[in-house]
Amino acid sequence: MNELFFQKFNEKVPLTSEEQEQIKEYLTPKKLRKRQYILQEGDVCKAISFVEKGALRAYTVDENSNEHIIQFAIEGWTISDLFSFLTAEPATYNIDALEDAELLLITRTAHEELLRTQPKYEKYIRLLITGAYIALQRRLTSNISLPADERYTRFTETYPDIAQRVPQHMIASYIGLTPETLSRVRKKMADRK
Amino acid sequence: MNELFFQKFNEKVPLTSEEQEQIKEYLTPKKLRKRQYILQEGDVCKAISFVEKGALRAYTVDENSNEHIIQFAIEGWTISDLFSFLTAEPATYNIDALEDAELLLITRTAHEELLRTQPKYEKYIRLLITGAYIALQRRLTSNISLPADERYTRFTETYPDIAQRVPQHMIASYIGLTPETLSRVRKKMADRK
DNA sequence: AAAAACCCTTGACTTTTGTCAATGAAACAG
DNA sequence: CTGTTTCATTGACAAAAGTCAAGGGTTTTT
């Protein structure tokens, strides 16, 4: 099932069916059980993962074994440790499944080959990363300039689907709070209504 | 003087001198006085600015008229409100000069034309944005998971040149602190030594 | 050269957020 | 079905960061 991948691809860069077939050759399907890793810190990130189904997260673990959520990805989105993927240096992130998931992997060799042979793939990647960059800049701006309650509201408004599927303590981490603080923020917001 | 621009370009994507001449045609030089705006919130961002000389910053202003520094750029770096530039929506950032500056502008029409006609430009842009994305992800990770003093140390280590050139209260804002807090953090760090 | 604007520091105090610990509910696994 | 793990909440307290206000040193402007 590659439907979602090519739907998203075509939204960015329209493909002929021949081009689509050609690119399909480079995609590796992979199923993941809940809690299964697709990448562990220290390993080299070997692929970009497109999520056809399910939910994943990227996170780090600090000295005090606190987890910090870097990114969520659900159907239609892409997740990777880009730095590790592009440089072949050890990854600083862990990526695992929050639900059983079906992925399409673009391995490094597939990526390089596609970049070389398929200009539309280069454009797709450029647009993908540009979108990711803009989203990240927004997130950082919120994080620097907004108080906890607004960060949370903005998160639920921007990603209502994710907000309902992932545990609350991970959302807390994503917006830079402890679980306890988020719990209290939510309570206060409920009281104010 | 386009030296720095092409030096950086060639580091990413080697150019023949003909290609270089062709691309040069699309660059618009611009000088900026200290405090002069190259972009104001609400206007549409008309160009990507490469800094040949001087220093600029991008920032937002919130309801309480607090400034929040989004980005610095000095010689060899690029600055823009990418979202506004790419979508032609009104900018959410202000960008102005911290020192007298010399820029090379890539206007939207130049950008589109170059994307269409010069594959090496597309590659350059892809690599540029990828680098920016990775840097931003690192910054966000620090911001979420590190205490104030380590954020500051990491900033000065990562950008020693910027740390020495820009006012301290702007660095405070960049790492998500008030000027007072940064001042105290610095004092504590000096005492510990 | 004087006035104004900017910048950093410091003190006193407030607010926000984190930490530790305990509890109960729900989800999960054998 | 039952023991275990995960998750959210709450309380009491501690730590971190913000706010307000003042002072003095620079730099900039006129």
Short mmCIF file of C-alpha atoms (C1' of nucleotides) in Angstrom, two decimals:
data_model
loop_
_atom_site.label_atom_id
_atom_site.label_comp_id
_atom_site.label_asym_id
_atom_site.label_seq_id
_atom_site.Cartn_x
_atom_site.Cartn_y
_atom_site.Cartn_z
CA MET A 1 0.00 0.00 0.00
CA ASN A 2 1.76 3.11 -1.23
CA GLU A 3 -1.31 5.20 -1.71
CA LEU A 4 -0.72 7.83 0.88
CA PHE A 5 2.91 8.33 -0.06
CA PHE A 6 2.12 9.07 -3.66
CA GLN A 7 -0.89 11.15 -2.77
CA LYS A 8 1.35 13.42 -0.71
CA PHE A 9 4.06 13.33 -3.35
CA ASN A 10 1.65 14.37 -6.08
CA GLU A 11 0.37 17.23 -3.97
CA LYS A 12 3.91 18.60 -3.95
CA VAL A 13 5.14 17.45 -7.36
CA PRO A 14 2.77 15.86 -9.91
CA LEU A 15 4.07 12.58 -11.31
CA THR A 16 3.28 10.61 -14.44
CA SER A 17 2.42 6.99 -13.80
CA GLU A 18 5.75 5.91 -15.27
CA GLU A 19 7.62 8.16 -12.88
CA GLN A 20 5.53 6.82 -10.08
CA GLU A 21 6.41 3.27 -11.01
CA GLN A 22 10.06 4.14 -11.18
CA ILE A 23 10.07 5.72 -7.74
CA LYS A 24 8.04 2.88 -6.27
CA GLU A 25 10.98 0.59 -6.98
CA TYR A 26 13.04 2.48 -4.44
CA LEU A 27 10.60 2.27 -1.54
CA THR A 28 10.96 -0.42 1.11
CA PRO A 29 7.78 -1.34 3.04
CA LYS A 30 8.22 -2.09 6.70
CA LYS A 31 5.85 -2.98 9.51
CA LEU A 32 6.51 -1.98 13.07
CA ARG A 33 4.94 -3.20 16.30
CA LYS A 34 4.09 -0.78 19.03
CA ARG A 35 7.27 0.07 21.00
CA GLN A 36 9.52 -1.30 18.31
CA TYR A 37 12.48 0.86 17.36
CA ILE A 38 13.20 1.98 13.83
CA LEU A 39 16.27 3.88 15.05
CA GLN A 40 18.27 3.84 18.25
CA GLU A 41 20.65 6.54 19.46
CA GLY A 42 24.18 5.68 18.43
CA ASP A 43 23.20 3.74 15.32
CA VAL A 44 23.40 5.39 11.95
CA CYS A 45 20.03 6.39 10.56
CA LYS A 46 19.66 4.34 7.42
CA ALA A 47 16.35 5.63 6.08
CA ILE A 48 13.71 8.30 5.93
CA SER A 49 10.42 6.79 7.12
CA PHE A 50 7.13 7.77 5.58
CA VAL A 51 4.20 6.75 7.77
CA GLU A 52 1.40 5.02 5.88
CA LYS A 53 -0.33 3.95 9.06
CA GLY A 54 0.19 4.27 12.80
CA ALA A 55 2.20 6.71 14.89
CA LEU A 56 5.86 7.20 15.74
CA ARG A 57 7.94 9.55 17.80
CA ALA A 58 11.54 10.74 17.88
CA TYR A 59 13.04 11.45 21.26
CA THR A 60 16.24 11.88 23.22
CA VAL A 61 17.14 10.67 26.70
CA ASP A 62 19.19 12.96 28.94
CA GLU A 63 21.59 12.25 31.84
CA ASN A 64 18.67 12.03 34.27
CA SER A 65 16.94 9.53 31.95
CA ASN A 66 14.28 12.04 31.10
CA GLU A 67 12.82 11.60 27.65
CA HIS A 68 12.46 14.64 25.44
CA ILE A 69 10.09 14.35 22.52
CA ILE A 70 11.56 15.84 19.38
CA GLN A 71 8.87 14.93 16.89
CA PHE A 72 5.69 12.99 16.29
CA ALA A 73 4.70 11.42 12.98
CA ILE A 74 1.38 9.91 12.00
CA GLU A 75 -0.14 8.87 8.66
CA GLY A 76 1.04 11.05 5.83
CA TRP A 77 4.09 12.41 7.63
CA THR A 78 7.75 11.64 7.51
CA ILE A 79 10.23 11.03 10.30
CA SER A 80 13.98 10.58 10.47
CA ASP A 81 17.15 11.72 12.16
CA LEU A 82 18.06 13.83 9.15
CA PHE A 83 21.47 14.77 10.45
CA SER A 84 22.47 11.17 10.91
CA PHE A 85 20.83 10.13 7.67
CA LEU A 86 22.66 12.72 5.61
CA THR A 87 26.05 12.58 7.26
CA ALA A 88 26.12 8.88 8.27
CA GLU A 89 27.15 9.95 11.77
CA PRO A 90 25.63 8.15 14.78
CA ALA A 91 22.08 9.23 15.52
CA THR A 92 21.28 11.41 18.52
CA TYR A 93 17.60 10.46 18.43
CA ASN A 94 15.63 7.34 19.15
CA ILE A 95 12.62 6.67 16.96
CA ASP A 96 10.00 4.11 17.88
CA ALA A 97 6.37 3.25 17.26
CA LEU A 98 3.61 4.55 19.52
CA GLU A 99 1.14 2.31 17.70
CA ASP A 100 1.55 -0.59 15.29
CA ALA A 101 2.70 1.08 12.10
CA GLU A 102 3.28 0.60 8.40
CA LEU A 103 6.13 2.53 6.89
CA LEU A 104 7.70 3.17 3.54
CA LEU A 105 11.43 3.54 3.87
CA ILE A 106 13.68 5.54 1.60
CA THR A 107 17.12 4.12 2.30
CA ARG A 108 20.25 6.16 1.85
CA THR A 109 21.20 4.44 -1.39
CA ALA A 110 17.67 4.84 -2.74
CA HIS A 111 17.76 8.49 -1.73
CA GLU A 112 21.07 9.15 -3.44
CA GLU A 113 20.08 7.27 -6.55
CA LEU A 114 16.77 9.11 -6.78
CA LEU A 115 18.44 12.46 -6.28
CA ARG A 116 20.76 11.66 -9.14
CA THR A 117 18.22 10.30 -11.59
CA GLN A 118 14.89 11.90 -10.83
CA PRO A 119 14.67 15.71 -10.72
CA LYS A 120 11.14 15.50 -9.38
CA TYR A 121 12.44 13.62 -6.39
CA GLU A 122 14.93 16.36 -5.69
CA LYS A 123 12.11 18.88 -5.85
CA TYR A 124 9.97 16.73 -3.57
CA ILE A 125 12.73 16.53 -0.99
CA ARG A 126 13.37 20.25 -1.21
CA LEU A 127 9.71 21.00 -0.59
CA LEU A 128 9.50 18.42 2.18
CA ILE A 129 12.42 19.88 4.06
CA THR A 130 11.28 23.43 3.47
CA GLY A 131 7.92 22.60 5.00
CA ALA A 132 9.61 20.90 7.93
CA TYR A 133 11.87 23.90 8.43
CA ILE A 134 8.98 26.35 8.50
CA ALA A 135 7.02 24.20 10.94
CA LEU A 136 10.04 23.91 13.18
CA GLN A 137 10.60 27.64 13.16
CA ARG A 138 7.02 28.15 14.27
CA ARG A 139 7.44 25.65 17.04
CA LEU A 140 10.58 27.31 18.27
CA THR A 141 8.97 30.73 18.20
CA SER A 142 6.09 29.45 20.34
CA ASN A 143 8.51 27.81 22.68
CA ILE A 144 10.52 30.96 23.22
CA SER A 145 7.76 33.47 23.42
CA LEU A 146 4.58 31.85 24.72
CA PRO A 147 3.57 30.78 28.24
CA ALA A 148 2.79 27.14 28.94
CA ASP A 149 -0.98 27.33 28.54
CA GLU A 150 -0.80 28.98 25.12
CA ARG A 151 1.81 26.53 23.93
CA TYR A 152 -0.55 23.74 24.84
CA THR A 153 -3.58 25.35 23.22
CA ARG A 154 -1.61 26.03 20.10
CA PHE A 155 -0.44 22.44 19.99
CA THR A 156 -3.94 21.01 20.26
CA GLU A 157 -5.17 23.43 17.63
CA THR A 158 -2.34 22.70 15.23
CA TYR A 159 -2.31 18.94 15.72
CA PRO A 160 -5.74 17.92 17.01
CA ASP A 161 -5.29 14.43 15.61
CA ILE A 162 -1.99 13.89 17.39
CA ALA A 163 -3.28 15.45 20.60
CA GLN A 164 -5.92 12.74 20.83
CA ARG A 165 -3.70 9.81 20.05
CA VAL A 166 -0.55 10.21 22.07
CA PRO A 167 -0.10 10.13 25.86
CA GLN A 168 -0.31 13.46 27.54
CA HIS A 169 3.12 13.30 29.12
CA MET A 170 4.64 13.12 25.66
CA ILE A 171 2.81 16.23 24.60
CA ALA A 172 4.09 17.86 27.78
CA SER A 173 7.62 16.99 26.76
CA TYR A 174 7.07 18.17 23.19
CA ILE A 175 6.06 21.64 24.39
CA GLY A 176 8.80 21.72 27.01
CA LEU A 177 6.89 20.95 30.21
CA THR A 178 6.82 18.24 32.84
CA PRO A 179 3.74 15.99 32.92
CA GLU A 180 2.70 17.46 36.27
CA THR A 181 2.84 21.00 34.98
CA LEU A 182 0.78 20.14 31.91
CA SER A 183 -1.78 18.42 34.09
CA ARG A 184 -2.12 21.58 36.18
CA VAL A 185 -2.24 23.83 33.15
CA ARG A 186 -5.10 21.75 31.77
CA LYS A 187 -6.94 21.91 35.06
CA LYS A 188 -6.64 25.67 35.23
CA MET A 189 -7.85 26.00 31.67
CA ALA A 190 -10.86 23.80 32.43
CA ASP A 191 -11.66 25.84 35.55
CA ARG A 192 -11.52 29.13 33.66
CA LYS A 193 -14.20 27.99 31.24
CA MET B 1 31.76 42.02 -4.17
CA ASN B 2 30.25 38.58 -4.50
CA GLU B 3 33.21 36.64 -3.28
CA LEU B 4 31.79 35.20 -0.13
CA PHE B 5 28.54 34.16 -1.75
CA PHE B 6 30.25 32.12 -4.41
CA GLN B 7 32.77 30.75 -1.99
CA LYS B 8 29.94 29.33 0.10
CA PHE B 9 28.07 28.21 -2.99
CA ASN B 10 31.07 26.34 -4.32
CA GLU B 11 31.57 24.61 -0.99
CA LYS B 12 28.08 23.15 -1.41
CA VAL B 13 27.91 22.81 -5.18
CA PRO B 14 30.97 23.42 -7.41
CA LEU B 15 30.27 25.79 -10.28
CA THR B 16 32.00 26.42 -13.57
CA SER B 17 32.85 30.05 -14.19
CA GLU B 18 30.11 30.27 -16.84
CA GLU B 19 27.54 29.02 -14.36
CA GLN B 20 28.85 31.47 -11.84
CA GLU B 21 28.47 34.33 -14.32
CA GLN B 22 24.94 33.23 -15.11
CA ILE B 23 23.92 33.13 -11.47
CA LYS B 24 25.62 36.42 -10.74
CA GLU B 25 23.12 38.09 -13.07
CA TYR B 26 20.34 37.23 -10.65
CA LEU B 27 21.90 38.69 -7.53
CA THR B 28 20.98 42.16 -6.34
CA PRO B 29 23.54 43.95 -4.14
CA LYS B 30 22.16 46.06 -1.34
CA LYS B 31 23.71 48.10 1.41
CA LEU B 32 22.05 48.53 4.76
CA ARG B 33 22.74 51.01 7.53
CA LYS B 34 22.66 49.89 11.13
CA ARG B 35 19.03 49.69 12.32
CA GLN B 36 17.69 49.78 8.80
CA TYR B 37 14.99 47.25 8.00
CA ILE B 38 15.20 44.80 5.15
CA LEU B 39 11.81 43.35 6.13
CA GLN B 40 9.01 44.52 8.37
CA GLU B 41 6.27 42.38 9.85
CA GLY B 42 3.20 42.56 7.64
CA ASP B 43 5.10 43.19 4.42
CA VAL B 44 5.73 40.35 2.05
CA CYS B 45 9.29 39.08 2.15
CA LYS B 46 10.64 39.75 -1.30
CA ALA B 47 14.09 38.23 -1.06
CA ILE B 48 16.53 35.88 0.57
CA SER B 49 19.44 37.93 1.91
CA PHE B 50 22.97 36.62 1.83
CA VAL B 51 25.23 38.59 4.16
CA GLU B 52 28.54 39.60 2.58
CA LYS B 53 29.39 41.94 5.43
CA GLY B 54 27.84 43.07 8.69
CA ALA B 55 25.23 41.52 10.95
CA LEU B 56 21.44 41.21 10.88
CA ARG B 57 18.75 39.70 13.05
CA ALA B 58 15.20 38.45 12.59
CA TYR B 59 12.78 39.04 15.44
CA THR B 60 9.15 39.22 16.46
CA VAL B 61 7.41 41.64 18.79
CA ASP B 62 4.71 40.31 21.11
CA GLU B 63 1.65 41.97 22.72
CA ASN B 64 3.81 43.30 25.55
CA SER B 65 6.24 44.76 23.01
CA ASN B 66 8.89 42.28 23.98
CA GLU B 67 11.24 41.41 21.18
CA HIS B 68 12.04 37.78 20.52
CA ILE B 69 15.12 37.03 18.48
CA ILE B 70 14.49 34.36 15.90
CA GLN B 71 17.80 34.37 14.11
CA PHE B 72 21.13 36.11 13.68
CA ALA B 73 23.08 36.31 10.43
CA ILE B 74 26.62 37.51 9.87
CA GLU B 75 29.05 37.25 6.97
CA GLY B 76 28.57 34.08 4.99
CA TRP B 77 25.06 33.35 6.29
CA THR B 78 21.63 33.80 4.87
CA ILE B 79 18.52 35.30 6.42
CA SER B 80 14.90 35.55 5.36
CA ASP B 81 11.32 34.98 6.43
CA LEU B 82 11.16 31.81 4.35
CA PHE B 83 7.47 31.24 4.93
CA SER B 84 6.59 34.69 3.67
CA PHE B 85 9.10 34.48 0.87
CA LEU B 86 7.76 31.19 -0.44
CA THR B 87 4.05 31.77 0.02
CA ALA B 88 3.93 35.55 -0.56
CA GLU B 89 1.93 35.87 2.66
CA PRO B 90 2.68 38.79 5.02
CA ALA B 91 5.82 38.30 7.07
CA THR B 92 5.64 37.53 10.76
CA TYR B 93 9.23 38.55 11.32
CA ASN B 94 11.12 41.81 11.26
CA ILE B 95 14.63 41.75 9.90
CA ASP B 96 17.05 44.61 10.41
CA ALA B 97 20.76 45.38 10.52
CA LEU B 98 22.71 45.25 13.77
CA GLU B 99 25.70 46.75 11.96
CA ASP B 100 26.12 48.43 8.60
CA ALA B 101 25.81 45.58 6.14
CA GLU B 102 26.29 44.54 2.56
CA LEU B 103 23.86 42.01 1.20
CA LEU B 104 23.24 40.02 -1.92
CA LEU B 105 19.54 39.59 -2.49
CA ILE B 106 17.89 36.73 -4.32
CA THR B 107 14.48 38.10 -5.20
CA ARG B 108 11.48 35.85 -5.64
CA THR B 109 11.56 36.12 -9.42
CA ALA B 110 15.29 35.42 -9.49
CA HIS B 111 14.73 32.47 -7.20
CA GLU B 112 12.00 31.00 -9.36
CA GLU B 113 13.90 31.55 -12.54
CA LEU B 114 17.03 29.98 -11.11
CA LEU B 115 15.11 26.98 -9.82
CA ARG B 116 13.71 26.50 -13.29
CA THR B 117 16.90 26.94 -15.27
CA GLN B 118 19.80 25.97 -13.06
CA PRO B 119 19.77 22.52 -11.41
CA LYS B 120 22.80 23.43 -9.35
CA TYR B 121 20.83 26.26 -7.81
CA GLU B 122 18.09 23.86 -6.79
CA LYS B 123 20.71 21.68 -5.18
CA TYR B 124 22.26 24.67 -3.45
CA ILE B 125 18.90 25.69 -2.01
CA ARG B 126 18.15 22.15 -0.91
CA LEU B 127 21.45 21.92 0.94
CA LEU B 128 21.04 25.38 2.39
CA ILE B 129 17.63 24.58 3.84
CA THR B 130 18.70 21.16 5.02
CA GLY B 131 21.54 22.73 6.96
CA ALA B 132 19.21 25.33 8.41
CA TYR B 133 16.74 22.63 9.41
CA ILE B 134 19.36 20.58 11.22
CA ALA B 135 20.70 23.63 13.05
CA LEU B 136 17.18 24.59 14.07
CA GLN B 137 16.46 21.13 15.38
CA ARG B 138 19.56 21.30 17.53
CA ARG B 139 18.54 24.66 18.86
CA LEU B 140 15.08 23.42 19.74
CA THR B 141 16.47 20.36 21.45
CA SER B 142 18.72 22.55 23.61
CA ASN B 143 15.84 24.83 24.37
CA ILE B 144 13.59 22.03 25.53
CA SER B 145 16.05 19.97 27.44
CA LEU B 146 18.85 22.14 28.80
CA PRO B 147 18.93 24.56 31.76
CA ALA B 148 19.67 28.22 31.13
CA ASP B 149 23.39 28.11 31.88
CA GLU B 150 24.06 25.25 29.50
CA ARG B 151 22.01 26.88 26.76
CA TYR B 152 24.19 29.94 27.10
CA THR B 153 27.44 28.00 27.14
CA ARG B 154 26.39 26.05 24.12
CA PHE B 155 25.47 29.24 22.30
CA THR B 156 28.83 30.87 22.95
CA GLU B 157 30.61 27.69 21.90
CA THR B 158 28.59 27.25 18.75
CA TYR B 159 28.64 30.89 17.70
CA PRO B 160 31.64 32.55 19.36
CA ASP B 161 31.78 35.19 16.65
CA ILE B 162 28.17 36.18 17.10
CA ALA B 163 28.43 36.08 20.89
CA GLN B 164 31.06 38.80 20.74
CA ARG B 165 29.28 41.06 18.31
CA VAL B 166 25.68 41.30 19.38
CA PRO B 167 24.21 42.84 22.53
CA GLN B 168 23.78 40.43 25.39
CA HIS B 169 20.06 41.00 25.77
CA MET B 170 19.55 39.72 22.25
CA ILE B 171 21.43 36.55 23.04
CA ALA B 172 19.24 36.22 26.12
CA SER B 173 16.17 36.41 23.93
CA TYR B 174 17.62 33.96 21.41
CA ILE B 175 18.08 31.32 24.10
CA GLY B 176 14.72 32.09 25.67
CA LEU B 177 15.71 34.18 28.70
CA THR B 178 15.19 37.70 29.99
CA PRO B 179 18.25 39.98 30.01
CA GLU B 180 18.25 39.99 33.81
CA THR B 181 18.30 36.23 34.02
CA LEU B 182 21.16 35.94 31.57
CA SER B 183 23.11 38.54 33.49
CA ARG B 184 22.68 36.46 36.65
CA VAL B 185 23.52 33.23 34.89
CA ARG B 186 26.75 34.75 33.66
CA LYS B 187 27.60 35.99 37.11
CA LYS B 188 27.07 32.58 38.64
CA MET B 189 29.21 30.97 35.97
CA ALA B 190 32.01 33.48 36.59
CA ASP B 191 31.82 32.87 40.35
CA ARG B 192 32.04 29.11 39.93
CA LYS B 193 35.33 29.39 38.12
"C1'" DA C 1 30.14 68.91 24.80
"C1'" DA C 2 25.72 67.93 26.46
"C1'" DA C 3 21.61 65.23 26.08
"C1'" DA C 4 19.52 61.13 24.94
"C1'" DA C 5 19.32 56.42 24.17
"C1'" DC C 6 21.07 52.03 25.03
"C1'" DC C 7 22.94 48.44 27.74
"C1'" DC C 8 24.20 45.70 31.70
"C1'" DT C 9 23.89 44.84 36.47
"C1'" DT C 10 21.75 44.33 40.99
"C1'" DG C 11 18.19 43.99 44.66
"C1'" DA C 12 13.63 42.75 46.35
"C1'" DC C 13 9.84 40.34 45.35
"C1'" DT C 14 6.39 37.40 42.58
"C1'" DT C 15 5.18 33.95 39.51
"C1'" DT C 16 6.02 29.96 37.11
"C1'" DT C 17 7.67 25.59 36.74
"C1'" DG C 18 9.97 21.53 38.59
"C1'" DT C 19 10.65 17.71 42.06
"C1'" DC C 20 9.26 14.13 45.04
"C1'" DA C 21 5.87 11.23 46.71
"C1'" DA C 22 1.44 9.05 46.84
"C1'" DT C 23 -2.91 7.53 44.79
"C1'" DG C 24 -6.22 5.52 41.76
"C1'" DA C 25 -7.66 4.39 37.11
"C1'" DA C 26 -6.84 2.34 32.83
"C1'" DA C 27 -4.27 -0.49 29.56
"C1'" DC C 28 -1.52 -4.54 28.83
"C1'" DA C 29 0.54 -9.14 29.19
"C1'" DG C 30 0.84 -13.67 30.72
"C1'" DC D 1 -8.64 -13.14 35.13
"C1'" DT D 2 -4.98 -11.06 37.62
"C1'" DG D 3 -0.70 -9.01 38.48
"C1'" DT D 4 2.13 -5.43 36.33
"C1'" DT D 5 3.07 -1.43 34.00
"C1'" DT D 6 1.67 2.95 32.31
"C1'" DC D 7 -0.63 7.13 32.93
"C1'" DA D 8 -2.82 11.22 34.89
"C1'" DT D 9 -3.71 13.77 38.98
"C1'" DT D 10 -2.81 16.04 43.34
"C1'" DG D 11 -0.33 17.97 47.42
"C1'" DA D 12 3.64 19.98 49.67
"C1'" DC D 13 7.68 22.00 48.91
"C1'" DA D 14 11.95 23.73 46.21
"C1'" DA D 15 14.14 25.80 42.45
"C1'" DA D 16 14.23 28.57 38.40
"C1'" DA D 17 12.98 32.36 35.96
"C1'" DG D 18 10.36 36.66 35.45
"C1'" DT D 19 9.03 41.46 36.91
"C1'" DC D 20 9.73 45.98 38.54
"C1'" DA D 21 12.70 49.52 39.77
"C1'" DA D 22 16.99 51.83 40.24
"C1'" DG D 23 21.87 52.93 39.10
"C1'" DG D 24 25.82 53.63 36.46
"C1'" DG D 25 28.54 53.08 32.41
"C1'" DT D 26 28.71 53.31 27.23
"C1'" DT D 27 27.68 54.74 22.93
"C1'" DT D 28 25.09 57.61 19.81
"C1'" DT D 29 23.03 61.71 18.39
"C1'" DT D 30 22.49 66.48 17.98
#
